[in-house]
Amino acid sequence: MTQPQSASRPPSPPRVGLFVTCLVDAMRPSVGFAALKLLRDAGCRVEVPEAQTCCGQPAFNSGDTADTAVLARRFIEAFEPYDYVVAPSGSCVGMTRAHYVEALADDPAWAERARRLADRTYELMSFLVDVMHFTPAGVKLDATVTYHDSCSGLRELGVYAQPRALLDSVSGLSLMPLEGNDVCCGFGGTFCVKYPAISNAVVAEKADAIDRSGARLLLGGDLGCLMNMAGKLKRKGSRVRAFHAAEVLAGMGDGPAIGEER
Amino acid sequence: MQEAPMSFKARAERALADPTLKLAIDRTTGTAERKRAVAMTQFPQFEAARECGKRIKDHVIAHLDHYLLEFERNAIASGAKVHWARTAEEASQIVVSLCRQAGAKRVTRVKSMLGEEIGLPHALDEAGIERVETDLAEHIVQLGGDRPSHIVWPSMHRTREQVSEMFKRSHRAPHREETIEAMVDSARRELRDKFLSADVAISGANFLVADTGATCTVTNEGNAELTTTPPRVHIVTAGIEKLVPTTAHAFAMLRLLVRSATGADVTQYTTFHCGPKQPGDRDGPEEFHIVLVDNGRTRMLREGLKEMLRCIRCGACMNHCVVFRQLGGHVYGGTYPGPMGAVLTPVFDGLKSSRDLPHACTLNGKCQEVCPVDIPLPTLLRGWRDRSWREGLEPASMRVGMGLFTFVASRPRLYRLATAVAIRVMRLFSRGGTVRGMPGLGAWTAHREFPAPAERSFMAMYKDLEKGQ
Ligand code: SF4
């Protein structure tokens, strides 16, 4: 994060490569379409590179450095041509932005390419606010919501104020504080299936806190965490519904929530 | 106390099923978290102090040989005897033989995690030397016949109700009122005369001050002072990473340590021990020994774990760890629990028997955020995962699965096809927006619903849209 973000005037209109992330691609395309809409509304020329798949985070966090390097190189090749790379996920962007250089450290040429790409890769909401200085217009949703700050976005990228600033422009929406908003939900990628009992204990506490917030909607910026929390909320019979914040910002907050029949 | 050879997961499940344990953990870590948060609001210089603390530690670690020799020189000049121990066994044997030379029947101990690390309680018990734990929490651990579960609050796993019962069962004149004060009094009555009649006192050190040869210990109960003053012999055991160049550096570290551990500005007692009793001194030990312990620390320097040597054992990382707060300390199976323990235990016990520890972590980064010396705990834990993978300790299913996934994910067309198939299969098992009873998803669906995927992937729909345009 060496480049001063506000000083980097976007080439107009900037050419953005949208990385929808493997989870959004397979599980909840609406998040991808929401991102697409928001980026276009913000004045970007958005393209969705056909060659994108997965950023390699599962391999990286499993200690499988060889497979990580394979997927990291693939990703870099696919996204290098763009002015910016944007994804609706703090954890995937954390991976490309904070860890690719490390994962490709053995190969200086690739590490250098990774470094150059990292500087242009952004989490969706921080890109909209920090780079595009964008405010969504005319979005309305009568709801009390609460926000979970997913760990990678929060700690690796400093995403905290941006989603709140964007949500502030949605009329009718009121944000309720969430106790332990910055405490991990217990998802942790493969952690949740490698250590299901521990993960469950963690997400159970999170779900209780969400219920206590009094909000009707849970929002966040990472689909993995949201699926974990939404799945737990539903299992415990909570009435809180979960959306990716991008969906609400793109005016899709009245559609089916995560885990609801379409 | 040897843990039965139970797997990490089995230990975890046992802990998760124990509501009393959870209550005890929540009380201690919750209080610690709240107090630290308050302390931080009153300590705006925290970031600067942290940077400074980190630099002090890094400097010492980079010049360990220099400071060790300086410390030894000055300690000897003050009249102390300095011993070097390469391993845990060597260290505890040195202590046991010093006790024997002193003809000790009873020794008092001040809590020190290094003592636990080198197996000192066990070694003393084996040698038939009566061991009196003078720290209240360690006294509770000793009465319970178990091991510390937290590096700052060793008896964190016991609720006060449980402690009350233990005291009533074993103290000579137990408390009658159910108040903390009455219980502390009970322990005081039980321990006080033993403090005074011990032959040898054994303590740890929070810092070793190179330019004076002094050792520094902090406590809140004053037991360190009371323990180490009356006996004839005082033995300090300390890891070699405890060095700081000067007393001023010790205080700089202390500001970080105390706020991070208990949220207080200073500990009740901060004591510097510098050599044995000198002519004219009113009290103090006749012999003062310092045992400097390596036990894997120089290996950590070589093996990419240098940053871990900054650790000042404040416990903040575990107080803020979602996993620790569900499991408590015993599940970790080593001397040190929580995030720092998950980094250290593989060093002491080998990765093979402890590979679960670096994996049972969501890598959420909170531990590093609160660490007063900014140790990149998630990175170090991931380092162990890399090593575990390299050394073939990960299950075959994982290795094959990851290889297969990478094969597919590096071929976009094949990947689209695989995604379409996966969506189909998941939808076959879907009802009411939820995937149910699908083989392979059990670990997830045992505890929460798995949201059903949309009919088609983003990439498939996007492609159609593009074509239509
Ligand atoms: S790793 Fe950091 S937070 Fe944890 S005990 Fe050591 S110094 Fe404290």
XYZ file of C-alpha atoms and ligand atoms in Angstrom:
739
model
C 0.000 0.000 0.000
C 2.787 2.349 -0.904
C 0.954 4.446 -3.418
C -0.989 7.336 -1.962
C -4.488 6.286 -2.861
C -6.219 9.618 -3.280
C -3.372 10.997 -5.370
C -3.718 8.251 -7.970
C -6.077 9.998 -10.363
C -7.838 7.322 -12.341
C -7.274 7.388 -16.070
C -10.713 8.309 -17.326
C -12.539 6.091 -17.685
C -10.370 3.490 -16.000
C -10.345 -0.004 -17.398
C -11.231 -2.344 -14.581
C -10.840 -6.113 -14.614
C -13.535 -7.541 -12.364
C -12.561 -10.664 -10.475
C -15.876 -12.033 -9.266
C -14.155 -14.680 -7.074
C -14.793 -18.390 -7.312
C -17.369 -18.374 -4.549
C -19.497 -15.596 -6.046
C -19.193 -17.218 -9.458
C -20.517 -20.560 -8.285
C -22.793 -19.651 -5.402
C -24.187 -16.152 -5.710
C -23.796 -14.485 -9.113
C -25.935 -11.557 -7.988
C -22.950 -10.246 -6.025
C -20.951 -10.223 -9.253
C -23.698 -8.370 -11.097
C -23.987 -5.897 -8.253
C -20.248 -5.235 -8.443
C -20.500 -4.813 -12.191
C -23.301 -2.286 -11.831
C -21.590 -0.294 -9.102
C -18.337 -0.102 -11.016
C -20.143 1.024 -14.151
C -22.160 3.583 -12.205
C -18.888 4.870 -10.830
C -17.717 5.468 -14.375
C -15.446 2.501 -15.000
C -15.077 0.488 -18.134
C -15.517 -2.953 -16.675
C -14.412 -6.201 -18.220
C -14.682 -9.696 -16.825
C -11.653 -11.667 -17.985
C -12.707 -15.059 -19.218
C -9.541 -16.709 -17.867
C -10.304 -16.033 -14.214
C -10.889 -18.903 -11.810
C -9.644 -18.951 -8.211
C -6.982 -16.783 -6.597
C -5.299 -19.754 -4.910
C -6.038 -18.794 -1.349
C -7.144 -22.290 -0.249
C -3.831 -23.729 -1.443
C -1.858 -20.904 0.162
C -3.505 -21.296 3.524
C -3.024 -25.049 3.381
C 0.719 -24.676 2.973
C 0.652 -25.879 -0.631
C 3.071 -23.333 -2.042
C 3.573 -25.029 -5.405
C -0.107 -25.007 -6.315
C -0.452 -21.474 -4.970
C 2.263 -20.312 -7.342
C 0.529 -21.979 -10.310
C -2.758 -20.195 -9.610
C -1.081 -16.907 -8.719
C 0.725 -16.829 -12.066
C -2.536 -17.608 -13.854
C -4.270 -14.784 -12.053
C -1.527 -12.290 -12.814
C -1.596 -13.175 -16.505
C -5.356 -12.762 -16.664
C -5.471 -9.399 -14.894
C -2.228 -7.680 -15.855
C -3.737 -5.840 -18.837
C -6.093 -3.736 -16.694
C -5.641 -0.397 -15.005
C -7.223 -1.842 -11.895
C -8.322 -5.209 -10.595
C -11.377 -5.178 -8.363
C -13.083 -7.992 -6.444
C -16.079 -8.042 -4.093
C -14.051 -9.790 -1.411
C -11.512 -8.619 1.138
C -10.006 -12.031 1.495
C -9.322 -12.654 -2.212
C -7.915 -9.158 -2.605
C -5.895 -9.662 0.579
C -4.486 -12.749 -1.071
C -3.481 -11.029 -4.300
C -2.489 -7.772 -2.705
C -0.698 -8.932 0.407
C 0.437 -12.481 -0.327
C 1.191 -13.056 -4.013
C 4.615 -11.493 -3.714
C 5.354 -13.836 -0.827
C 3.950 -16.843 -2.695
C 6.107 -16.083 -5.734
C 9.190 -15.019 -3.808
C 11.295 -17.804 -5.327
C 10.867 -16.319 -8.762
C 11.994 -12.667 -8.855
C 10.504 -11.882 -12.258
C 7.086 -13.149 -11.227
C 7.377 -11.577 -7.797
C 7.938 -8.235 -9.501
C 4.874 -8.724 -11.704
C 2.918 -9.647 -8.594
C 4.082 -6.501 -6.850
C 3.038 -4.292 -9.728
C -0.377 -5.915 -9.929
C -0.861 -5.768 -6.169
C -0.674 -1.986 -6.210
C -3.590 -1.871 -8.644
C -5.791 -4.446 -6.951
C -8.640 -3.296 -4.756
C -11.486 -4.589 -2.705
C -14.720 -3.342 -4.308
C -15.900 -0.913 -1.648
C -12.499 0.591 -0.989
C -12.041 1.034 -4.735
C -15.383 2.791 -5.095
C -14.643 5.176 -2.248
C -10.858 5.632 -2.238
C -10.161 5.599 -5.954
C -13.430 6.525 -7.658
C -14.788 8.808 -4.910
C -18.156 7.334 -5.741
C -21.466 7.782 -3.930
C -24.397 5.658 -5.037
C -27.421 7.769 -5.943
C -31.101 7.036 -5.575
C -30.784 3.766 -3.685
C -33.530 3.141 -1.168
C -33.999 0.336 1.318
C -36.123 0.558 4.417
C -34.233 -1.703 6.769
C -32.210 -1.861 9.924
C -28.908 -3.478 9.073
C -25.763 -4.453 10.904
C -22.298 -4.903 9.463
C -19.689 -7.598 10.041
C -16.135 -6.552 9.213
C -14.491 -9.575 7.669
C -10.975 -10.056 8.934
C -8.868 -9.952 5.779
C -10.524 -6.817 4.470
C -10.291 -5.141 7.841
C -6.758 -6.086 8.845
C -4.941 -6.657 5.574
C -6.575 -3.855 3.598
C -7.967 -1.435 6.159
C -11.520 -1.708 4.821
C -13.743 -0.261 7.522
C -14.975 3.226 6.790
C -15.654 2.667 3.074
C -18.636 0.303 3.291
C -20.144 2.502 5.993
C -19.696 5.606 3.870
C -21.389 3.910 0.929
C -24.240 2.517 3.009
C -24.782 5.942 4.464
C -26.067 7.076 1.079
C -28.826 4.448 0.983
C -32.000 6.175 2.056
C -34.170 4.437 4.619
C -31.305 2.299 5.843
C -30.190 2.497 9.442
C -27.019 0.849 10.664
C -27.092 -0.836 14.074
C -23.841 -1.509 15.920
C -22.729 -5.130 16.076
C -21.003 -6.239 19.240
C -17.696 -7.814 18.188
C -18.030 -6.510 14.631
C -14.299 -7.076 14.137
C -14.208 -10.541 15.680
C -13.726 -13.450 13.281
C -16.919 -15.354 12.390
C -15.129 -18.716 12.426
C -15.206 -19.279 8.667
C -11.490 -19.216 7.908
C -11.778 -20.893 4.488
C -10.898 -24.563 4.813
C -10.747 -24.106 8.602
C -14.521 -24.394 8.852
C -14.530 -27.885 7.373
C -11.215 -29.019 8.847
C -12.265 -28.073 12.383
C -16.061 -27.961 12.128
C -16.744 -28.200 15.854
C -14.520 -25.237 16.711
C -15.804 -23.230 13.768
C -19.350 -23.909 14.880
C -18.707 -22.700 18.409
C -17.280 -19.463 17.024
C -20.073 -18.798 14.535
C -22.703 -19.641 17.129
C -21.458 -16.745 19.270
C -21.373 -14.525 16.216
C -24.964 -15.429 15.310
C -26.091 -14.611 18.852
C -24.406 -11.213 18.647
C -26.073 -10.552 15.296
C -29.456 -11.398 16.787
C -28.785 -9.117 19.733
C -27.978 -6.210 17.407
C -31.671 -5.899 16.650
C -31.010 -5.532 12.923
C -33.125 -7.282 10.308
C -30.307 -7.584 7.781
C -26.719 -8.664 8.137
C -24.316 -7.152 5.633
C -20.689 -7.854 4.924
C -18.101 -7.769 2.204
C -17.064 -11.417 1.913
C -19.341 -14.151 0.654
C -17.533 -16.951 2.517
C -18.068 -15.335 5.899
C -21.614 -14.366 4.937
C -22.514 -17.937 3.961
C -21.115 -19.141 7.262
C -23.086 -16.618 9.304
C -26.242 -16.872 7.207
C -26.114 -20.661 7.458
C -25.823 -20.492 11.211
C -28.527 -17.856 11.572
C -30.904 -19.971 9.537
C -30.089 -23.129 11.482
C -30.762 -21.413 14.776
C -34.050 -20.084 13.475
C -33.061 -16.432 13.422
C -35.052 -14.054 11.268
C -32.010 -11.990 10.302
C -31.329 -12.187 6.563
C -27.903 -11.797 5.003
C -26.711 -9.935 1.920
C -23.411 -8.884 0.481
C -23.189 -5.125 0.950
C -22.653 -4.692 -2.794
C -26.108 -6.141 -3.444
C -27.762 -3.588 -1.194
C -25.720 -0.760 -2.695
C -26.708 -1.845 -6.198
C -30.381 -1.753 -5.252
C -30.780 -5.529 -5.028
C -31.547 -5.538 -1.312
C -35.170 -6.492 -1.933
C -34.283 -9.775 -3.660
C -33.773 -13.163 -2.013
C -31.193 -13.148 0.760
C -28.353 -15.657 1.081
C -29.883 -19.087 1.569
C -33.397 -18.070 0.529
C -35.313 -19.716 -2.259
C -35.242 -17.698 -5.422
C 1.114 -34.268 34.200
C 1.110 -36.157 30.940
C -1.984 -35.677 28.802
C -3.423 -38.968 27.713
C -2.497 -39.447 24.067
C -5.760 -37.989 22.871
C -5.912 -36.294 19.496
C -6.207 -32.531 19.257
C -9.696 -32.840 17.855
C -10.803 -35.136 20.637
C -9.386 -32.741 23.216
C -11.119 -29.869 21.448
C -14.446 -31.637 21.452
C -14.152 -32.466 25.112
C -13.447 -28.817 25.894
C -16.284 -27.591 23.700
C -18.701 -29.819 25.592
C -17.712 -28.319 28.969
C -19.880 -25.301 29.819
C -18.083 -24.652 33.118
C -14.792 -24.372 31.269
C -16.338 -21.954 28.793
C -17.664 -19.830 31.630
C -14.230 -19.744 33.224
C -12.535 -18.828 29.940
C -15.053 -16.108 29.184
C -14.689 -14.531 32.597
C -10.909 -14.314 32.415
C -10.349 -13.471 28.774
C -13.376 -11.210 28.634
C -12.122 -9.194 31.584
C -8.618 -9.076 30.139
C -9.934 -7.892 26.803
C -12.048 -5.157 28.358
C -9.269 -3.935 30.615
C -6.758 -3.867 27.806
C -9.171 -1.907 25.648
C -9.575 0.689 28.389
C -5.815 0.848 28.920
C -5.316 1.456 25.201
C -7.659 4.434 25.191
C -5.466 5.943 27.903
C -2.219 5.124 26.125
C -2.216 7.064 22.870
C 1.486 6.412 22.439
C 0.833 2.695 22.100
C 1.832 2.479 18.443
C 5.052 4.368 19.053
C 5.823 2.329 22.155
C 5.130 -0.837 20.206
C 7.465 0.146 17.427
C 10.101 0.959 20.014
C 9.590 -2.343 21.842
C 9.843 -4.230 18.608
C 13.090 -2.493 17.746
C 14.606 -3.169 21.157
C 13.799 -6.847 20.855
C 14.987 -7.125 17.259
C 18.217 -5.400 18.142
C 18.916 -7.732 21.029
C 18.028 -10.800 18.973
C 20.371 -9.654 16.207
C 23.174 -9.222 18.762
C 22.289 -12.020 21.119
C 25.874 -13.254 21.500
C 27.088 -9.807 22.475
C 24.385 -9.178 25.075
C 24.538 -12.663 26.523
C 28.238 -12.280 27.236
C 27.758 -8.787 28.606
C 25.004 -10.039 30.873
C 27.101 -12.968 32.054
C 30.070 -10.706 32.822
C 27.991 -8.295 34.856
C 26.020 -10.995 36.613
C 29.231 -12.695 37.698
C 30.640 -9.355 38.814
C 27.579 -8.917 41.030
C 28.308 -12.261 42.651
C 25.818 -14.407 40.759
C 26.675 -17.790 39.318
C 25.643 -18.191 35.688
C 24.761 -21.562 34.157
C 24.037 -22.338 30.535
C 21.522 -24.936 29.418
C 21.072 -26.073 25.850
C 17.959 -28.158 26.363
C 14.976 -28.387 28.681
C 16.417 -31.491 30.349
C 19.772 -29.825 30.910
C 18.061 -26.827 32.436
C 15.887 -28.746 34.859
C 18.793 -30.999 35.802
C 20.934 -27.967 36.617
C 18.187 -26.648 38.879
C 17.615 -30.004 40.563
C 21.307 -30.484 41.246
C 21.624 -26.945 42.621
C 18.748 -27.788 44.971
C 20.477 -30.989 46.003
C 23.779 -29.202 46.602
C 21.912 -26.823 48.851
C 20.468 -29.793 50.695
C 17.010 -28.524 49.913
C 13.991 -30.381 51.235
C 11.496 -27.692 50.416
C 11.649 -25.218 47.538
C 9.325 -22.374 46.807
C 8.575 -21.477 43.235
C 7.392 -18.268 41.697
C 5.351 -18.835 38.572
C 7.423 -18.887 35.438
C 6.386 -20.246 32.093
C 9.978 -21.139 31.385
C 9.885 -23.402 34.429
C 6.908 -25.159 32.875
C 8.665 -25.286 29.513
C 11.694 -27.074 30.947
C 9.504 -29.431 32.967
C 10.746 -28.150 36.294
C 7.705 -28.982 38.451
C 7.892 -32.564 37.283
C 11.682 -32.766 37.704
C 11.475 -31.467 41.279
C 8.672 -33.869 42.143
C 10.668 -36.747 40.666
C 13.700 -35.740 42.704
C 11.592 -35.939 45.859
C 11.964 -32.258 46.638
C 8.867 -30.661 48.126
C 7.686 -27.971 45.763
C 5.550 -25.117 47.000
C 3.904 -22.989 44.338
C 3.570 -19.509 45.783
C 1.644 -17.825 43.005
C -2.050 -18.093 43.858
C -2.985 -19.392 40.425
C -0.094 -21.852 40.366
C -1.134 -23.012 43.819
C -4.569 -23.774 42.363
C -2.959 -25.617 39.455
C -0.853 -27.617 41.896
C -3.853 -28.509 44.045
C -5.741 -29.615 40.950
C -2.804 -31.687 39.767
C -3.012 -30.181 36.312
C -1.107 -27.804 34.081
C -1.372 -24.065 33.514
C -3.962 -23.198 30.871
C -2.910 -19.599 30.291
C 0.480 -17.926 30.477
C -0.713 -15.059 32.663
C -3.609 -16.736 34.503
C -2.471 -20.344 34.818
C -5.660 -21.436 36.596
C -7.963 -19.665 34.184
C -9.732 -22.963 33.507
C -11.140 -23.061 37.042
C -14.138 -21.040 38.096
C -13.963 -19.417 41.521
C -16.658 -21.822 42.641
C -14.399 -24.741 41.776
C -11.446 -23.090 43.483
C -13.492 -22.588 46.619
C -14.228 -26.292 46.763
C -10.591 -27.195 46.185
C -9.453 -24.931 49.005
C -12.051 -26.363 51.364
C -10.879 -29.849 50.587
C -7.163 -29.258 50.970
C -6.404 -26.209 53.110
C -5.728 -26.658 56.797
C -7.884 -23.701 57.775
C -10.096 -22.947 54.799
C -12.244 -19.876 54.259
C -15.791 -19.768 55.547
C -17.153 -16.885 53.512
C -17.542 -17.219 49.757
C -15.631 -14.083 48.889
C -12.472 -13.736 46.870
C -10.792 -12.027 49.844
C -11.620 -14.886 52.161
C -10.293 -17.386 49.644
C -7.074 -15.451 49.196
C -6.697 -15.388 52.984
C -7.166 -19.115 53.071
C -4.333 -19.549 50.582
C -2.211 -17.082 52.502
C -2.642 -19.025 55.761
C -1.806 -22.207 53.927
C 1.306 -20.898 52.237
C 2.833 -18.260 54.481
C 4.878 -20.483 56.803
C 6.106 -22.488 53.839
C 7.404 -19.299 52.242
C 9.531 -18.717 55.289
C 10.850 -22.217 55.794
C 11.998 -23.011 52.254
C 15.634 -23.742 51.527
C 15.658 -22.660 47.918
C 13.547 -20.227 45.917
C 13.142 -20.645 42.181
C 11.800 -17.892 39.986
C 11.772 -16.864 36.360
C 12.572 -13.504 34.892
C 10.688 -11.136 32.670
C 13.881 -9.379 31.667
C 17.606 -9.913 31.935
C 19.384 -6.580 32.043
C 22.691 -6.874 30.213
C 24.513 -3.827 31.536
C 23.847 -4.565 35.200
C 23.526 -8.350 35.229
C 20.208 -7.992 37.061
C 17.097 -10.061 36.502
C 13.683 -8.418 36.593
C 10.466 -10.053 37.733
C 6.965 -8.610 37.811
C 4.076 -9.942 39.893
C 0.855 -8.677 41.318
C 0.827 -10.688 44.491
C 4.215 -9.845 45.907
C 4.956 -13.521 46.182
C 8.119 -13.171 44.150
C 9.575 -10.842 46.725
C 8.436 -12.874 49.680
C 9.564 -16.107 48.091
C 12.993 -15.080 47.004
C 14.086 -13.191 50.103
C 14.128 -15.671 53.016
C 15.760 -18.792 51.476
C 19.518 -19.213 51.420
C 19.590 -19.930 47.702
C 17.767 -18.205 44.875
C 17.748 -19.725 41.400
C 16.498 -17.768 38.397
C 15.717 -19.605 35.181
C 15.289 -17.559 32.038
C 15.184 -17.984 28.279
C 18.010 -16.259 26.469
C 15.542 -14.068 24.572
C 14.699 -12.199 27.791
C 17.722 -9.931 27.413
C 17.460 -6.178 27.201
C 20.457 -3.839 26.959
C 19.688 -1.596 29.953
C 17.217 -0.985 32.765
C 15.596 1.776 30.730
C 14.878 -0.758 27.998
C 13.338 -3.083 30.566
C 10.954 -0.285 31.556
C 10.112 0.450 27.931
C 9.113 -3.199 27.518
C 7.293 -3.192 30.820
C 4.933 -0.448 29.670
C 3.862 -2.690 26.834
C 3.806 -5.892 28.814
C 1.615 -4.803 31.681
C -0.979 -2.949 29.633
C -1.245 -5.807 27.193
C -1.508 -8.433 29.909
C -3.756 -6.940 32.558
C -4.627 -3.474 31.344
C -2.928 -1.905 34.362
C -0.305 0.807 34.009
C 2.189 -1.043 36.158
C 2.263 -4.300 38.028
C 1.967 -4.177 41.801
C 5.532 -5.376 42.189
C 8.491 -4.936 39.891
C 11.661 -6.364 41.351
C 15.240 -6.344 40.165
C 17.517 -9.009 41.588
C 21.182 -8.272 41.309
C 23.513 -10.836 42.831
C 23.418 -12.413 46.313
C 23.342 -10.690 49.688
C 26.267 -8.332 50.107
C 28.034 -7.498 53.385
C 25.831 -4.969 55.140
C 22.616 -6.126 53.399
C 19.757 -6.859 55.814
C 18.406 -9.733 53.774
C 18.726 -11.625 50.510
C 20.012 -15.046 49.472
C 23.547 -16.190 50.131
C 23.733 -17.808 46.717
C 22.230 -16.413 43.542
C 22.159 -18.608 40.443
C 20.990 -17.736 36.957
C 20.248 -20.547 34.512
C 20.176 -19.294 30.926
C 18.157 -21.576 28.718
C 18.324 -22.009 24.962
C 15.916 -24.919 24.407
C 15.304 -24.344 20.711
C 15.699 -20.579 20.694
C 18.858 -20.445 18.611
C 17.222 -22.962 16.292
C 14.258 -20.579 15.933
C 16.710 -17.908 14.827
C 17.893 -20.168 12.046
C 14.525 -21.571 11.062
C 12.578 -18.459 10.155
C 10.997 -17.951 13.566
C 13.209 -15.080 14.629
C 10.261 -12.739 15.158
C 8.759 -15.099 17.695
C 11.725 -14.391 19.969
C 10.301 -10.910 20.491
C 7.478 -12.420 22.539
C 7.209 -10.968 26.040
C 4.572 -13.491 27.189
C 1.775 -11.014 27.783
C -1.043 -13.336 26.738
C -2.926 -10.722 24.685
C -2.875 -12.923 21.587
C -4.724 -15.727 23.364
C -7.161 -13.404 25.128
C -8.239 -12.153 21.713
C -8.163 -15.461 19.854
C -11.563 -16.875 18.849
C -10.198 -20.414 18.939
C -8.515 -20.093 22.332
C -11.675 -18.578 23.740
C -13.600 -21.672 22.751
C -11.003 -24.222 23.846
C -8.948 -22.838 26.678
C -5.291 -23.689 27.023
C -5.084 -27.399 27.768
C -6.356 -28.452 24.358
C -3.168 -27.074 22.805
C -1.240 -29.820 24.554
C 1.996 -27.868 25.032
C 3.429 -25.479 27.587
C 2.217 -22.411 25.743
C -1.339 -22.150 24.406
C -3.106 -19.822 22.008
C -1.560 -18.272 18.913
C 1.917 -17.902 20.402
C 1.719 -21.475 21.665
C 0.678 -22.715 18.255
C 3.895 -21.190 16.909
C 6.094 -22.396 19.779
C 4.830 -25.897 20.494
C 6.017 -27.335 17.174
C 9.487 -25.994 18.070
C 9.554 -27.816 21.400
C 7.505 -30.927 20.673
C 8.038 -31.377 16.942
C 5.607 -30.600 14.157
C 4.460 -34.161 13.738
C 2.675 -34.328 17.063
C 1.453 -30.744 16.917
C 0.529 -30.141 13.282
C -3.056 -29.389 14.233
C -2.053 -26.277 16.166
C -0.978 -24.107 13.232
C -3.942 -25.391 11.237
C -6.637 -24.835 13.845
C -6.624 -21.119 13.161
C -8.719 -18.905 10.907
C -5.735 -16.612 10.209
C -7.943 -13.663 11.115
C -4.995 -11.566 12.259
C -6.454 -10.275 15.522
C -3.543 -11.758 17.493
C -0.989 -9.760 15.552
C -3.107 -6.645 15.878
C -3.021 -6.821 19.674
C 0.519 -8.164 20.053
C 2.584 -5.470 21.777
C 5.666 -6.386 19.760
C 3.835 -6.893 16.469
C 4.742 -10.534 15.958
C 3.336 -11.697 12.610
C 1.685 -14.702 14.209
C -0.519 -15.592 11.202
C 2.505 -15.562 8.904
C 4.476 -17.750 11.295
C 1.559 -20.156 11.612
C 1.283 -20.321 7.868
C 5.010 -21.020 7.789
C 4.370 -24.164 9.830
C 1.615 -25.122 7.407
C 4.065 -24.801 4.504
C 6.495 -26.971 6.347
C 3.861 -29.526 7.240
C 2.900 -29.738 3.579
C 6.540 -30.045 2.480
C 7.241 -32.748 5.014
C 4.248 -34.774 3.876
C 2.371 -34.493 7.160
C -0.866 -33.389 5.526
C -3.415 -36.097 4.759
C -3.300 -37.668 1.312
C -6.905 -36.637 0.631
C -5.916 -33.012 1.085
C -2.893 -33.290 -1.174
C -4.754 -35.082 -3.931
C -7.715 -32.729 -3.613
C -5.583 -29.615 -3.827
C -3.661 -30.979 -6.793
C -6.859 -31.803 -8.616
C -8.392 -28.438 -7.826
C -5.306 -26.650 -9.124
C -5.284 -28.758 -12.281
C -8.866 -27.749 -12.993
C -8.554 -24.146 -11.815
C -5.617 -23.502 -14.090
C -7.733 -24.504 -17.108
C -10.568 -21.962 -17.320
C -12.724 -23.956 -19.752
C -12.500 -27.096 -17.712
C -13.124 -24.989 -14.626
C -16.377 -23.589 -16.096
C -17.511 -27.102 -16.826
C -16.626 -28.303 -13.340
C -18.448 -25.330 -11.818
C -21.563 -26.119 -13.849
C -21.471 -29.735 -12.707
C -20.926 -28.753 -9.079
C -23.895 -26.366 -9.237
C -26.071 -29.104 -10.765
C -25.152 -31.560 -8.062
C -25.686 -29.055 -5.267
C -29.067 -28.118 -6.680
C -30.066 -31.775 -6.785
C -29.673 -31.774 -3.018
C -31.346 -28.395 -2.495
C -34.637 -27.700 -0.842
C -35.937 -24.336 0.310
C -32.739 -22.519 -0.600
C -30.586 -24.957 1.351
C -28.379 -27.864 0.338
C -29.222 -30.885 2.484
C -27.655 -34.286 2.934
C -25.078 -33.900 0.212
C -22.110 -36.243 0.644
C -18.923 -34.316 1.364
C -20.705 -31.343 2.909
C -21.300 -32.961 6.292
C -18.655 -30.962 8.130
C -20.513 -27.810 7.182
C -24.118 -28.976 7.381
C -23.700 -30.662 10.751
C -23.785 -27.207 12.277
C -25.275 -24.760 9.811
C -27.271 -24.599 6.617
C -25.436 -24.541 3.322
C -27.039 -21.930 1.064
C -28.009 -23.376 -2.305
C -26.293 -21.928 -5.378
C -28.117 -20.019 -8.099
C -29.078 -21.959 -11.201
C -26.115 -20.848 -13.234
C -22.724 -19.422 -12.505
C -21.900 -15.765 -12.887
C -19.508 -16.488 -15.724
C -22.132 -18.478 -17.649
C -24.776 -15.776 -17.277
C -22.342 -13.008 -18.068
C -21.270 -14.751 -21.243
C -24.871 -14.962 -22.426
C -25.432 -11.309 -21.652
C -22.344 -10.332 -23.614
C -23.514 -12.391 -26.580
C -26.919 -10.774 -26.411
C -25.418 -7.317 -26.504
S 2.925 -13.321 20.889
Fe 2.644 -11.131 21.338
S 0.572 -11.039 22.195
Fe 1.182 -13.191 22.300
S 2.091 -13.452 24.312
Fe 3.776 -12.977 22.929
S 4.013 -10.756 23.074
Fe 2.001 -11.229 23.930
